[in-house]
């Protein structure tokens, strides 16, 4: 029997069968010092840890962290995984481990802002030439420097505005010049997309987000192919990178419900995105699952689903009105993270974080993370916030696919023909 992805998600990283009674989940093993029965055993462990998961010292991992590494490697279809205390640490360790002075880095203009800062400040000071390419990747080939370009760094979809790029095409370009391809895969979290199967060398995850799922831990990971892992592992060991077994256990717990949570996030976000798209105050909703999104065809080709992230551009460019809208929200917390069970909103300014293409003269922007709450409540909250900020009058909530396909007229309150509950649309 070949288990499905859903079954493997529940079974991976757990104590194996055939060893008698065992807990369903790996116990939390906390350890710094590990003791041995002989010098020969101690020496053997030190030698074996270069290629195997063996207990040798707490910073090199315990059974709990090994279990999470194995689960993420299976989830991402990778060779091995290196864990980090944050997603940002995973990204910066990849950059530092694989780049040398005099080499050239091509990095997406849509990269996560702290990674952008690192590439604009710390890497150039260490002799690495960092160059940004367009968020859709159309100019990568023209920016390649044969013999100099050592890495292409992608984020798909891109931060803030969910820009899509052609990952297999990018992988082909990287191979053509012998460059690494590193991909920030936090949006898909290993479940919706597997970059290594599309040609990437490393898939970077901020496990803080959807893998953890409950906004209560910080964790990062880099899932590697066989070529990249030894380089990254050696550098990470040399710089003392390690994670808490307690955090690893929480991430394993979150992993078990990843599929179910993402399905609900996707359903709610689509309902909210469709409602926002009908509002007179809204110029555009940025969400690749929407059929009219410029990146929709690539998203549909490469991804297995969506999540809760979307961004909204208002016609009104006034940042004060935009901020009043965010302040008036009641169901959405104001916070910069995402991936937890809760809905969040934060004002964003793409022009300040993009250097390729023209971003000035646009409207005002808000990023939303649509959580697991009722979409009716979320849309009602957005509607009252639009009114409080004195944006153009909002159109009431109504049923819309995939939340509902009845297309009942917007005459609140009314009873949805497909539901036994009364909804204010």
mmCIF file of C-alpha atoms in Angstrom:
data_model
loop_
_atom_site.group_PDB
_atom_site.id
_atom_site.type_symbol
_atom_site.label_atom_id
_atom_site.label_comp_id
_atom_site.label_asym_id
_atom_site.label_seq_id
_atom_site.Cartn_x
_atom_site.Cartn_y
_atom_site.Cartn_z
ATOM 1 C CA UNK A 1 0.000 0.000 0.000
ATOM 2 C CA UNK A 2 1.278 3.431 -0.979
ATOM 3 C CA UNK A 3 -0.091 6.040 1.491
ATOM 4 C CA UNK A 4 -1.466 9.317 0.182
ATOM 5 C CA UNK A 5 0.116 12.676 1.005
ATOM 6 C CA UNK A 6 -2.513 13.235 3.684
ATOM 7 C CA UNK A 7 -1.683 9.969 5.446
ATOM 8 C CA UNK A 8 2.070 10.544 5.164
ATOM 9 C CA UNK A 9 1.663 13.989 6.720
ATOM 10 C CA UNK A 10 0.166 12.326 9.793
ATOM 11 C CA UNK A 11 2.672 9.487 9.957
ATOM 12 C CA UNK A 12 6.007 11.105 9.133
ATOM 13 C CA UNK A 13 8.390 12.033 11.933
ATOM 14 C CA UNK A 14 6.766 9.615 14.396
ATOM 15 C CA UNK A 15 8.334 6.698 16.289
ATOM 16 C CA UNK A 16 8.564 3.760 13.837
ATOM 17 C CA UNK A 17 6.534 0.595 14.119
ATOM 18 C CA UNK A 18 8.078 -2.693 15.166
ATOM 19 C CA UNK A 19 9.556 -1.424 18.429
ATOM 20 C CA UNK A 20 6.779 -2.408 20.807
ATOM 21 C CA UNK A 21 4.513 0.072 22.630
ATOM 22 C CA UNK A 22 5.426 3.667 21.763
ATOM 23 C CA UNK A 23 3.938 7.169 22.018
ATOM 24 C CA UNK A 24 2.041 8.567 19.062
ATOM 25 C CA UNK A 25 4.279 11.642 19.034
ATOM 26 C CA UNK A 26 8.036 11.764 19.651
ATOM 27 C CA UNK A 27 8.768 12.681 23.285
ATOM 28 C CA UNK A 28 10.489 15.991 23.903
ATOM 29 C CA UNK A 29 14.147 15.116 24.429
ATOM 30 C CA UNK A 30 16.046 17.988 26.081
ATOM 31 C CA UNK A 31 19.798 17.534 26.248
ATOM 32 C CA UNK A 32 23.042 19.418 26.132
ATOM 33 C CA UNK A 33 25.612 16.832 27.234
ATOM 34 C CA UNK A 34 25.418 13.288 25.894
ATOM 35 C CA UNK A 35 27.508 10.620 27.688
ATOM 36 C CA UNK A 36 29.032 7.460 26.194
ATOM 37 C CA UNK A 37 30.184 4.123 27.564
ATOM 38 C CA UNK A 38 33.602 4.305 25.934
ATOM 39 C CA UNK A 39 35.990 6.599 24.111
ATOM 40 C CA UNK A 40 35.530 4.470 20.996
ATOM 41 C CA UNK A 41 31.751 5.007 21.120
ATOM 42 C CA UNK A 42 32.252 8.741 21.620
ATOM 43 C CA UNK A 43 34.634 8.953 18.657
ATOM 44 C CA UNK A 44 32.298 6.906 16.472
ATOM 45 C CA UNK A 45 29.386 9.234 17.200
ATOM 46 C CA UNK A 46 31.463 12.303 16.344
ATOM 47 C CA UNK A 47 32.430 10.726 13.042
ATOM 48 C CA UNK A 48 28.956 9.442 12.166
ATOM 49 C CA UNK A 49 27.189 12.761 12.807
ATOM 50 C CA UNK A 50 28.717 14.124 9.586
ATOM 51 C CA UNK A 51 26.401 11.893 7.554
ATOM 52 C CA UNK A 52 23.804 10.499 9.988
ATOM 53 C CA UNK A 53 21.456 11.632 12.736
ATOM 54 C CA UNK A 54 23.172 10.411 15.908
ATOM 55 C CA UNK A 55 23.178 11.721 19.461
ATOM 56 C CA UNK A 56 26.520 13.372 20.133
ATOM 57 C CA UNK A 57 25.831 16.796 21.657
ATOM 58 C CA UNK A 58 22.605 18.704 22.227
ATOM 59 C CA UNK A 59 23.421 21.439 19.701
ATOM 60 C CA UNK A 60 23.757 18.774 17.011
ATOM 61 C CA UNK A 61 20.181 17.638 17.609
ATOM 62 C CA UNK A 62 18.088 15.255 19.660
ATOM 63 C CA UNK A 63 15.481 12.673 18.738
ATOM 64 C CA UNK A 64 12.835 15.439 18.749
ATOM 65 C CA UNK A 65 14.637 17.705 16.299
ATOM 66 C CA UNK A 66 15.638 14.720 14.163
ATOM 67 C CA UNK A 67 11.956 13.799 13.892
ATOM 68 C CA UNK A 68 11.048 17.282 12.637
ATOM 69 C CA UNK A 69 13.951 17.305 10.184
ATOM 70 C CA UNK A 70 12.773 13.977 8.756
ATOM 71 C CA UNK A 71 9.169 15.148 8.532
ATOM 72 C CA UNK A 72 10.093 18.339 6.667
ATOM 73 C CA UNK A 73 12.423 16.447 4.319
ATOM 74 C CA UNK A 74 9.571 14.108 3.410
ATOM 75 C CA UNK A 75 7.078 16.969 3.133
ATOM 76 C CA UNK A 76 9.363 18.858 0.729
ATOM 77 C CA UNK A 77 10.692 15.757 -1.078
ATOM 78 C CA UNK A 78 14.222 16.763 -0.150
ATOM 79 C CA UNK A 79 17.423 15.005 0.892
ATOM 80 C CA UNK A 80 17.943 16.447 4.379
ATOM 81 C CA UNK A 81 16.845 19.441 6.454
ATOM 82 C CA UNK A 82 18.710 21.956 8.575
ATOM 83 C CA UNK A 83 16.734 23.683 11.358
ATOM 84 C CA UNK A 84 17.141 27.295 12.519
ATOM 85 C CA UNK A 85 15.720 29.465 15.317
ATOM 86 C CA UNK A 86 13.792 31.695 12.843
ATOM 87 C CA UNK A 87 12.855 31.806 9.181
ATOM 88 C CA UNK A 88 15.131 34.814 8.712
ATOM 89 C CA UNK A 89 18.032 32.833 10.189
ATOM 90 C CA UNK A 90 17.377 30.067 7.650
ATOM 91 C CA UNK A 91 17.470 32.556 4.768
ATOM 92 C CA UNK A 92 20.599 34.398 5.892
ATOM 93 C CA UNK A 93 22.465 31.164 6.669
ATOM 94 C CA UNK A 94 21.744 29.916 3.139
ATOM 95 C CA UNK A 95 23.080 33.167 1.676
ATOM 96 C CA UNK A 96 26.208 33.216 3.806
ATOM 97 C CA UNK A 97 26.995 29.517 3.367
ATOM 98 C CA UNK A 98 26.717 29.422 -0.411
ATOM 99 C CA UNK A 99 28.085 32.837 -1.465
ATOM 100 C CA UNK A 100 31.690 34.018 -1.480
ATOM 101 C CA UNK A 101 33.345 37.445 -1.956
ATOM 102 C CA UNK A 102 33.406 38.435 -5.614
ATOM 103 C CA UNK A 103 30.309 36.416 -6.522
ATOM 104 C CA UNK A 104 27.018 37.743 -7.873
ATOM 105 C CA UNK A 105 23.567 37.178 -6.312
ATOM 106 C CA UNK A 106 20.319 37.682 -8.215
ATOM 107 C CA UNK A 107 17.450 38.151 -5.787
ATOM 108 C CA UNK A 108 13.771 38.818 -6.374
ATOM 109 C CA UNK A 109 12.511 42.361 -5.902
ATOM 110 C CA UNK A 110 9.567 40.822 -4.031
ATOM 111 C CA UNK A 111 11.736 39.289 -1.312
ATOM 112 C CA UNK A 112 10.808 39.367 2.392
ATOM 113 C CA UNK A 113 11.852 42.814 3.670
ATOM 114 C CA UNK A 114 14.378 41.655 6.348
ATOM 115 C CA UNK A 115 16.110 39.453 3.755
ATOM 116 C CA UNK A 116 16.179 42.449 1.428
ATOM 117 C CA UNK A 117 17.869 44.477 4.160
ATOM 118 C CA UNK A 118 20.449 41.739 4.714
ATOM 119 C CA UNK A 119 21.239 41.563 0.993
ATOM 120 C CA UNK A 120 21.456 45.348 0.690
ATOM 121 C CA UNK A 121 23.733 45.899 3.685
ATOM 122 C CA UNK A 122 25.580 42.877 5.090
ATOM 123 C CA UNK A 123 26.348 40.929 1.916
ATOM 124 C CA UNK A 124 27.848 43.868 -0.059
ATOM 125 C CA UNK A 125 30.052 44.671 2.942
ATOM 126 C CA UNK A 126 31.431 41.150 2.579
ATOM 127 C CA UNK A 127 32.129 41.420 -1.118
ATOM 128 C CA UNK A 128 28.971 39.841 -2.562
ATOM 129 C CA UNK A 129 27.387 41.802 -5.426
ATOM 130 C CA UNK A 130 23.593 41.755 -4.898
ATOM 131 C CA UNK A 131 21.255 42.643 -7.758
ATOM 132 C CA UNK A 132 17.444 42.638 -7.669
ATOM 133 C CA UNK A 133 15.355 41.285 -10.539
ATOM 134 C CA UNK A 134 11.676 41.923 -11.338
ATOM 135 C CA UNK A 135 9.115 40.176 -9.152
ATOM 136 C CA UNK A 136 7.772 38.188 -12.123
ATOM 137 C CA UNK A 137 11.284 37.095 -13.134
ATOM 138 C CA UNK A 138 11.056 38.292 -16.750
ATOM 139 C CA UNK A 139 14.496 39.959 -16.674
ATOM 140 C CA UNK A 140 16.550 37.238 -14.966
ATOM 141 C CA UNK A 141 18.193 35.951 -18.157
ATOM 142 C CA UNK A 142 19.348 39.457 -19.083
ATOM 143 C CA UNK A 143 20.876 39.988 -15.625
ATOM 144 C CA UNK A 144 22.855 36.726 -15.465
ATOM 145 C CA UNK A 145 26.642 37.142 -15.402
ATOM 146 C CA UNK A 146 28.340 33.971 -16.688
ATOM 147 C CA UNK A 147 31.095 32.892 -14.352
ATOM 148 C CA UNK A 148 29.974 35.375 -11.655
ATOM 149 C CA UNK A 149 26.321 34.657 -10.830
ATOM 150 C CA UNK A 150 26.452 32.109 -8.019
ATOM 151 C CA UNK A 151 22.849 32.109 -6.792
ATOM 152 C CA UNK A 152 19.333 32.991 -7.881
ATOM 153 C CA UNK A 153 17.109 33.603 -4.875
ATOM 154 C CA UNK A 154 13.347 33.449 -5.383
ATOM 155 C CA UNK A 155 10.241 33.846 -3.298
ATOM 156 C CA UNK A 156 7.052 32.469 -4.759
ATOM 157 C CA UNK A 157 4.577 34.011 -4.465
ATOM 158 C CA UNK A 158 6.436 37.222 -3.619
ATOM 159 C CA UNK A 159 6.088 39.016 -0.311
ATOM 160 C CA UNK A 160 3.318 41.594 0.143
ATOM 161 C CA UNK A 161 1.677 41.371 -3.313
ATOM 162 C CA UNK A 162 1.817 37.632 -4.135
ATOM 163 C CA UNK A 163 3.778 38.068 -7.378
ATOM 164 C CA UNK A 164 4.193 34.825 -9.338
ATOM 165 C CA UNK A 165 7.205 33.671 -11.347
ATOM 166 C CA UNK A 166 8.028 30.637 -13.469
ATOM 167 C CA UNK A 167 10.059 28.454 -11.109
ATOM 168 C CA UNK A 168 11.020 25.687 -13.599
ATOM 169 C CA UNK A 169 12.247 28.350 -16.045
ATOM 170 C CA UNK A 170 14.265 29.955 -13.269
ATOM 171 C CA UNK A 171 15.771 26.575 -12.391
ATOM 172 C CA UNK A 172 16.830 26.084 -16.002
ATOM 173 C CA UNK A 173 18.567 29.472 -16.001
ATOM 174 C CA UNK A 174 20.353 28.639 -12.741
ATOM 175 C CA UNK A 175 21.595 25.336 -14.150
ATOM 176 C CA UNK A 176 22.787 27.037 -17.342
ATOM 177 C CA UNK A 177 25.323 29.109 -15.394
ATOM 178 C CA UNK A 178 26.081 26.696 -12.545
ATOM 179 C CA UNK A 179 24.247 28.783 -9.955
ATOM 180 C CA UNK A 180 22.337 27.665 -6.887
ATOM 181 C CA UNK A 181 18.578 28.191 -6.839
ATOM 182 C CA UNK A 182 17.201 28.947 -3.370
ATOM 183 C CA UNK A 183 13.452 29.448 -2.931
ATOM 184 C CA UNK A 184 11.580 30.896 0.024
ATOM 185 C CA UNK A 185 8.651 28.472 0.163
ATOM 186 C CA UNK A 186 6.975 29.811 3.321
ATOM 187 C CA UNK A 187 3.754 30.771 1.475
ATOM 188 C CA UNK A 188 3.189 27.149 0.437
ATOM 189 C CA UNK A 189 4.878 25.681 3.546
ATOM 190 C CA UNK A 190 5.884 22.500 1.761
ATOM 191 C CA UNK A 191 2.280 21.356 1.300
ATOM 192 C CA UNK A 192 1.132 23.472 -1.635
ATOM 193 C CA UNK A 193 4.420 23.537 -3.568
ATOM 194 C CA UNK A 194 7.676 21.547 -3.591
ATOM 195 C CA UNK A 195 10.395 23.725 -5.183
ATOM 196 C CA UNK A 196 12.997 20.933 -5.147
ATOM 197 C CA UNK A 197 10.859 18.880 -7.540
ATOM 198 C CA UNK A 198 10.858 21.888 -9.903
ATOM 199 C CA UNK A 199 14.637 22.266 -9.934
ATOM 200 C CA UNK A 200 15.526 24.243 -6.800
ATOM 201 C CA UNK A 201 18.488 23.282 -4.622
ATOM 202 C CA UNK A 202 17.093 24.615 -1.333
ATOM 203 C CA UNK A 203 13.573 25.285 -0.073
ATOM 204 C CA UNK A 204 13.501 27.771 2.800
ATOM 205 C CA UNK A 205 10.645 27.656 5.311
ATOM 206 C CA UNK A 206 9.642 30.025 8.065
ATOM 207 C CA UNK A 207 8.040 27.271 10.114
ATOM 208 C CA UNK A 208 6.845 30.069 12.404
ATOM 209 C CA UNK A 209 3.979 30.527 9.936
ATOM 210 C CA UNK A 210 1.663 27.778 8.681
ATOM 211 C CA UNK A 211 3.695 24.797 9.853
ATOM 212 C CA UNK A 212 3.478 25.945 13.483
ATOM 213 C CA UNK A 213 0.041 27.404 12.840
ATOM 214 C CA UNK A 214 -0.675 28.870 16.275
ATOM 215 C CA UNK A 215 1.455 32.042 16.534
ATOM 216 C CA UNK A 216 3.357 30.726 19.537
ATOM 217 C CA UNK A 217 6.823 29.717 18.311
ATOM 218 C CA UNK A 218 9.686 30.883 16.087
ATOM 219 C CA UNK A 219 11.363 28.367 13.799
ATOM 220 C CA UNK A 220 13.050 28.151 10.411
ATOM 221 C CA UNK A 221 14.217 25.360 8.123
ATOM 222 C CA UNK A 222 16.141 24.815 4.917
ATOM 223 C CA UNK A 223 15.308 21.613 3.044
ATOM 224 C CA UNK A 224 18.166 20.725 0.689
ATOM 225 C CA UNK A 225 19.034 18.438 -2.172
ATOM 226 C CA UNK A 226 22.110 16.213 -1.925
ATOM 227 C CA UNK A 227 24.386 18.833 -3.487
ATOM 228 C CA UNK A 228 23.478 21.671 -1.145
ATOM 229 C CA UNK A 229 23.075 19.928 2.209
ATOM 230 C CA UNK A 230 26.740 19.243 3.092
ATOM 231 C CA UNK A 231 27.736 22.855 2.415
ATOM 232 C CA UNK A 232 24.880 24.297 4.444
ATOM 233 C CA UNK A 233 25.179 21.799 7.308
ATOM 234 C CA UNK A 234 28.913 22.449 7.732
ATOM 235 C CA UNK A 235 28.423 26.209 7.838
ATOM 236 C CA UNK A 236 25.460 25.986 10.227
ATOM 237 C CA UNK A 237 27.401 23.736 12.607
ATOM 238 C CA UNK A 238 30.345 26.150 12.467
ATOM 239 C CA UNK A 239 28.117 29.100 13.388
ATOM 240 C CA UNK A 240 26.307 27.297 16.216
ATOM 241 C CA UNK A 241 22.828 27.094 14.712
ATOM 242 C CA UNK A 242 20.410 25.001 16.765
ATOM 243 C CA UNK A 243 16.762 24.944 17.845
ATOM 244 C CA UNK A 244 14.887 24.088 21.006
ATOM 245 C CA UNK A 245 13.393 20.564 21.135
ATOM 246 C CA UNK A 246 10.280 22.123 22.677
ATOM 247 C CA UNK A 247 9.813 24.296 19.597
ATOM 248 C CA UNK A 248 10.469 21.288 17.342
ATOM 249 C CA UNK A 249 7.750 19.348 19.174
ATOM 250 C CA UNK A 250 5.270 22.206 18.726
ATOM 251 C CA UNK A 251 6.089 22.374 15.018
ATOM 252 C CA UNK A 252 5.486 18.625 14.695
ATOM 253 C CA UNK A 253 2.138 19.072 16.400
ATOM 254 C CA UNK A 254 1.192 21.886 14.033
ATOM 255 C CA UNK A 255 2.289 19.860 11.026
ATOM 256 C CA UNK A 256 -0.439 17.267 11.630
ATOM 257 C CA UNK A 257 -3.237 19.759 10.903
ATOM 258 C CA UNK A 258 -1.442 21.685 8.123
ATOM 259 C CA UNK A 259 -3.654 20.371 5.331
ATOM 260 C CA UNK A 260 -6.924 21.031 7.159
ATOM 261 C CA UNK A 261 -5.924 24.534 8.238
ATOM 262 C CA UNK A 262 -4.714 25.524 4.774
ATOM 263 C CA UNK A 263 -7.970 24.323 3.222
ATOM 264 C CA UNK A 264 -9.948 26.561 5.596
ATOM 265 C CA UNK A 265 -7.564 29.504 5.125
ATOM 266 C CA UNK A 266 -7.892 29.166 1.354
ATOM 267 C CA UNK A 267 -11.689 28.969 1.435
ATOM 268 C CA UNK A 268 -12.033 31.965 3.745
ATOM 269 C CA UNK A 269 -9.483 34.072 1.867
ATOM 270 C CA UNK A 270 -11.227 33.482 -1.461
ATOM 271 C CA UNK A 271 -14.566 34.513 0.009
ATOM 272 C CA UNK A 272 -13.016 37.690 1.456
ATOM 273 C CA UNK A 273 -11.037 38.425 -1.740
ATOM 274 C CA UNK A 274 -14.143 38.099 -3.924
ATOM 275 C CA UNK A 275 -16.132 40.377 -1.639
ATOM 276 C CA UNK A 276 -13.347 42.976 -1.586
ATOM 277 C CA UNK A 277 -13.106 42.814 -5.375
ATOM 278 C CA UNK A 278 -16.719 44.058 -5.607
ATOM 279 C CA UNK A 279 -16.125 47.120 -3.419
ATOM 280 C CA UNK A 280 -16.035 50.519 -5.165
ATOM 281 C CA UNK A 281 -13.162 51.672 -2.927
ATOM 282 C CA UNK A 282 -10.915 48.782 -3.987
ATOM 283 C CA UNK A 283 -8.666 49.143 -7.026
ATOM 284 C CA UNK A 284 -7.273 45.624 -6.931
ATOM 285 C CA UNK A 285 -7.045 42.503 -4.796
ATOM 286 C CA UNK A 286 -3.685 40.692 -4.997
ATOM 287 C CA UNK A 287 -4.308 36.943 -4.666
ATOM 288 C CA UNK A 288 -3.017 34.378 -7.195
ATOM 289 C CA UNK A 289 -6.034 32.093 -6.790
ATOM 290 C CA UNK A 290 -8.274 34.757 -8.352
ATOM 291 C CA UNK A 291 -8.822 33.968 -12.067
ATOM 292 C CA UNK A 292 -8.034 37.549 -13.126
ATOM 293 C CA UNK A 293 -4.731 37.696 -11.218
ATOM 294 C CA UNK A 294 -1.752 38.051 -13.632
ATOM 295 C CA UNK A 295 -0.018 35.083 -12.008
ATOM 296 C CA UNK A 296 -3.069 32.820 -11.854
ATOM 297 C CA UNK A 297 -1.992 30.474 -14.677
ATOM 298 C CA UNK A 298 1.414 29.832 -13.085
ATOM 299 C CA UNK A 299 -0.191 29.367 -9.665
ATOM 300 C CA UNK A 300 -2.697 26.884 -11.055
ATOM 301 C CA UNK A 301 0.057 24.976 -12.874
ATOM 302 C CA UNK A 302 2.516 24.666 -9.969
ATOM 303 C CA UNK A 303 0.514 24.912 -6.732
ATOM 304 C CA UNK A 304 -1.878 22.496 -5.083
ATOM 305 C CA UNK A 305 -3.967 25.221 -3.417
ATOM 306 C CA UNK A 306 -3.947 28.606 -1.716
ATOM 307 C CA UNK A 307 -3.623 30.094 1.743
ATOM 308 C CA UNK A 308 -4.965 33.039 3.731
ATOM 309 C CA UNK A 309 -2.729 35.842 2.437
ATOM 310 C CA UNK A 310 -3.961 38.636 0.210
ATOM 311 C CA UNK A 311 -3.300 42.328 -0.310
ATOM 312 C CA UNK A 312 -5.679 45.143 -1.169
ATOM 313 C CA UNK A 313 -5.013 48.338 -3.097
ATOM 314 C CA UNK A 314 -7.472 51.171 -2.492
ATOM 315 C CA UNK A 315 -8.100 53.838 -5.115
ATOM 316 C CA UNK A 316 -7.564 56.496 -2.438
ATOM 317 C CA UNK A 317 -3.803 57.040 -1.954
ATOM 318 C CA UNK A 318 -4.236 58.784 1.406
ATOM 319 C CA UNK A 319 -2.239 56.759 3.975
ATOM 320 C CA UNK A 320 -4.179 58.393 6.807
ATOM 321 C CA UNK A 321 -7.485 57.041 5.522
ATOM 322 C CA UNK A 322 -5.879 53.659 4.962
ATOM 323 C CA UNK A 323 -4.586 53.639 8.560
ATOM 324 C CA UNK A 324 -8.014 54.612 9.916
ATOM 325 C CA UNK A 325 -9.451 51.632 8.053
ATOM 326 C CA UNK A 326 -6.962 49.270 9.731
ATOM 327 C CA UNK A 327 -7.537 50.865 13.154
ATOM 328 C CA UNK A 328 -11.297 50.355 12.809
ATOM 329 C CA UNK A 329 -11.036 46.594 12.239
ATOM 330 C CA UNK A 330 -12.258 44.446 15.116
ATOM 331 C CA UNK A 331 -11.860 40.844 13.923
ATOM 332 C CA UNK A 332 -8.424 41.512 12.427
ATOM 333 C CA UNK A 333 -5.502 42.093 14.756
ATOM 334 C CA UNK A 334 -2.803 44.535 13.688
ATOM 335 C CA UNK A 335 0.359 42.474 13.322
ATOM 336 C CA UNK A 336 3.159 41.850 10.850
ATOM 337 C CA UNK A 337 3.250 38.054 10.962
ATOM 338 C CA UNK A 338 0.854 35.534 9.439
ATOM 339 C CA UNK A 339 0.214 31.818 9.199
ATOM 340 C CA UNK A 340 -1.511 31.450 12.565
ATOM 341 C CA UNK A 341 -5.180 30.677 13.118
ATOM 342 C CA UNK A 342 -6.076 34.359 13.510
ATOM 343 C CA UNK A 343 -6.825 37.148 11.027
ATOM 344 C CA UNK A 344 -4.371 40.030 10.788
ATOM 345 C CA UNK A 345 -4.100 43.339 8.950
ATOM 346 C CA UNK A 346 -1.157 45.655 8.427
ATOM 347 C CA UNK A 347 -0.623 48.730 6.191
ATOM 348 C CA UNK A 348 2.103 48.205 3.597
ATOM 349 C CA UNK A 349 4.060 50.443 1.230
ATOM 350 C CA UNK A 350 5.377 48.455 -1.762
ATOM 351 C CA UNK A 351 7.118 51.532 -3.208
ATOM 352 C CA UNK A 352 9.471 51.608 -0.211
ATOM 353 C CA UNK A 353 10.405 47.940 -0.678
ATOM 354 C CA UNK A 354 10.756 47.672 -4.436
ATOM 355 C CA UNK A 355 13.558 48.930 -6.661
ATOM 356 C CA UNK A 356 12.604 47.352 -10.015
ATOM 357 C CA UNK A 357 9.677 48.919 -11.872
ATOM 358 C CA UNK A 358 7.495 51.934 -11.144
ATOM 359 C CA UNK A 359 5.506 51.822 -7.918
ATOM 360 C CA UNK A 360 4.864 55.490 -7.257
ATOM 361 C CA UNK A 361 1.555 57.119 -8.109
ATOM 362 C CA UNK A 362 -0.449 54.114 -6.925
ATOM 363 C CA UNK A 363 -3.159 53.911 -4.273
ATOM 364 C CA UNK A 364 -2.795 52.833 -0.643
ATOM 365 C CA UNK A 365 -2.207 49.203 0.344
ATOM 366 C CA UNK A 366 -3.147 46.833 3.164
ATOM 367 C CA UNK A 367 -2.051 43.225 3.609
ATOM 368 C CA UNK A 368 -4.570 40.848 5.150
ATOM 369 C CA UNK A 369 -4.055 37.404 6.584
ATOM 370 C CA UNK A 370 -7.467 35.733 6.577
ATOM 371 C CA UNK A 371 -7.688 33.342 9.498
ATOM 372 C CA UNK A 372 -10.072 30.599 10.504
ATOM 373 C CA UNK A 373 -12.892 32.839 11.707
ATOM 374 C CA UNK A 374 -16.291 32.961 10.010
ATOM 375 C CA UNK A 375 -15.926 34.708 6.609
ATOM 376 C CA UNK A 376 -19.281 36.386 7.198
ATOM 377 C CA UNK A 377 -17.893 38.017 10.341
ATOM 378 C CA UNK A 378 -14.691 39.038 8.566
ATOM 379 C CA UNK A 379 -16.525 40.660 5.655
ATOM 380 C CA UNK A 380 -18.918 42.451 7.999
ATOM 381 C CA UNK A 381 -15.891 43.749 9.884
ATOM 382 C CA UNK A 382 -14.231 44.947 6.691
ATOM 383 C CA UNK A 383 -17.472 46.625 5.650
ATOM 384 C CA UNK A 384 -17.792 48.595 8.890
ATOM 385 C CA UNK A 385 -14.094 49.560 8.725
ATOM 386 C CA UNK A 386 -14.552 50.924 5.195
ATOM 387 C CA UNK A 387 -17.430 53.006 6.482
ATOM 388 C CA UNK A 388 -15.490 54.178 9.542
ATOM 389 C CA UNK A 389 -12.590 55.319 7.343
ATOM 390 C CA UNK A 390 -15.083 57.081 5.050
ATOM 391 C CA UNK A 391 -14.072 55.133 1.972
ATOM 392 C CA UNK A 392 -16.673 54.821 -0.783
ATOM 393 C CA UNK A 393 -19.781 53.085 0.523
ATOM 394 C CA UNK A 394 -19.260 49.344 0.797
ATOM 395 C CA UNK A 395 -21.510 46.791 -0.835
ATOM 396 C CA UNK A 396 -22.944 44.292 1.681
ATOM 397 C CA UNK A 397 -21.658 40.782 2.165
ATOM 398 C CA UNK A 398 -23.226 38.164 -0.043
ATOM 399 C CA UNK A 399 -22.567 34.480 -0.636
ATOM 400 C CA UNK A 400 -19.831 33.790 -3.166
ATOM 401 C CA UNK A 401 -17.845 30.753 -4.293
ATOM 402 C CA UNK A 402 -16.161 28.813 -2.860
ATOM 403 C CA UNK A 403 -17.904 29.685 0.404
ATOM 404 C CA UNK A 404 -21.240 29.351 -1.344
ATOM 405 C CA UNK A 405 -22.376 29.213 -4.979
ATOM 406 C CA UNK A 406 -26.004 30.271 -4.575
ATOM 407 C CA UNK A 407 -25.389 33.896 -5.666
ATOM 408 C CA UNK A 408 -28.366 35.022 -3.623
ATOM 409 C CA UNK A 409 -29.145 38.765 -3.952
ATOM 410 C CA UNK A 410 -27.472 41.059 -1.422
ATOM 411 C CA UNK A 411 -30.516 41.924 0.697
ATOM 412 C CA UNK A 412 -29.411 41.427 4.320
ATOM 413 C CA UNK A 413 -30.387 39.633 6.389
ATOM 414 C CA UNK A 414 -31.549 36.653 4.395
ATOM 415 C CA UNK A 415 -31.356 32.891 4.455
ATOM 416 C CA UNK A 416 -28.884 31.219 2.144
ATOM 417 C CA UNK A 417 -30.700 28.536 0.094
ATOM 418 C CA UNK A 418 -27.719 26.196 0.638
ATOM 419 C CA UNK A 419 -27.467 26.703 4.371
ATOM 420 C CA UNK A 420 -29.640 26.335 7.461
ATOM 421 C CA UNK A 421 -28.089 29.463 8.984
ATOM 422 C CA UNK A 422 -29.145 33.049 8.534
ATOM 423 C CA UNK A 423 -26.384 35.223 7.103
ATOM 424 C CA UNK A 424 -26.071 38.960 6.750
ATOM 425 C CA UNK A 425 -24.568 39.400 3.304
#
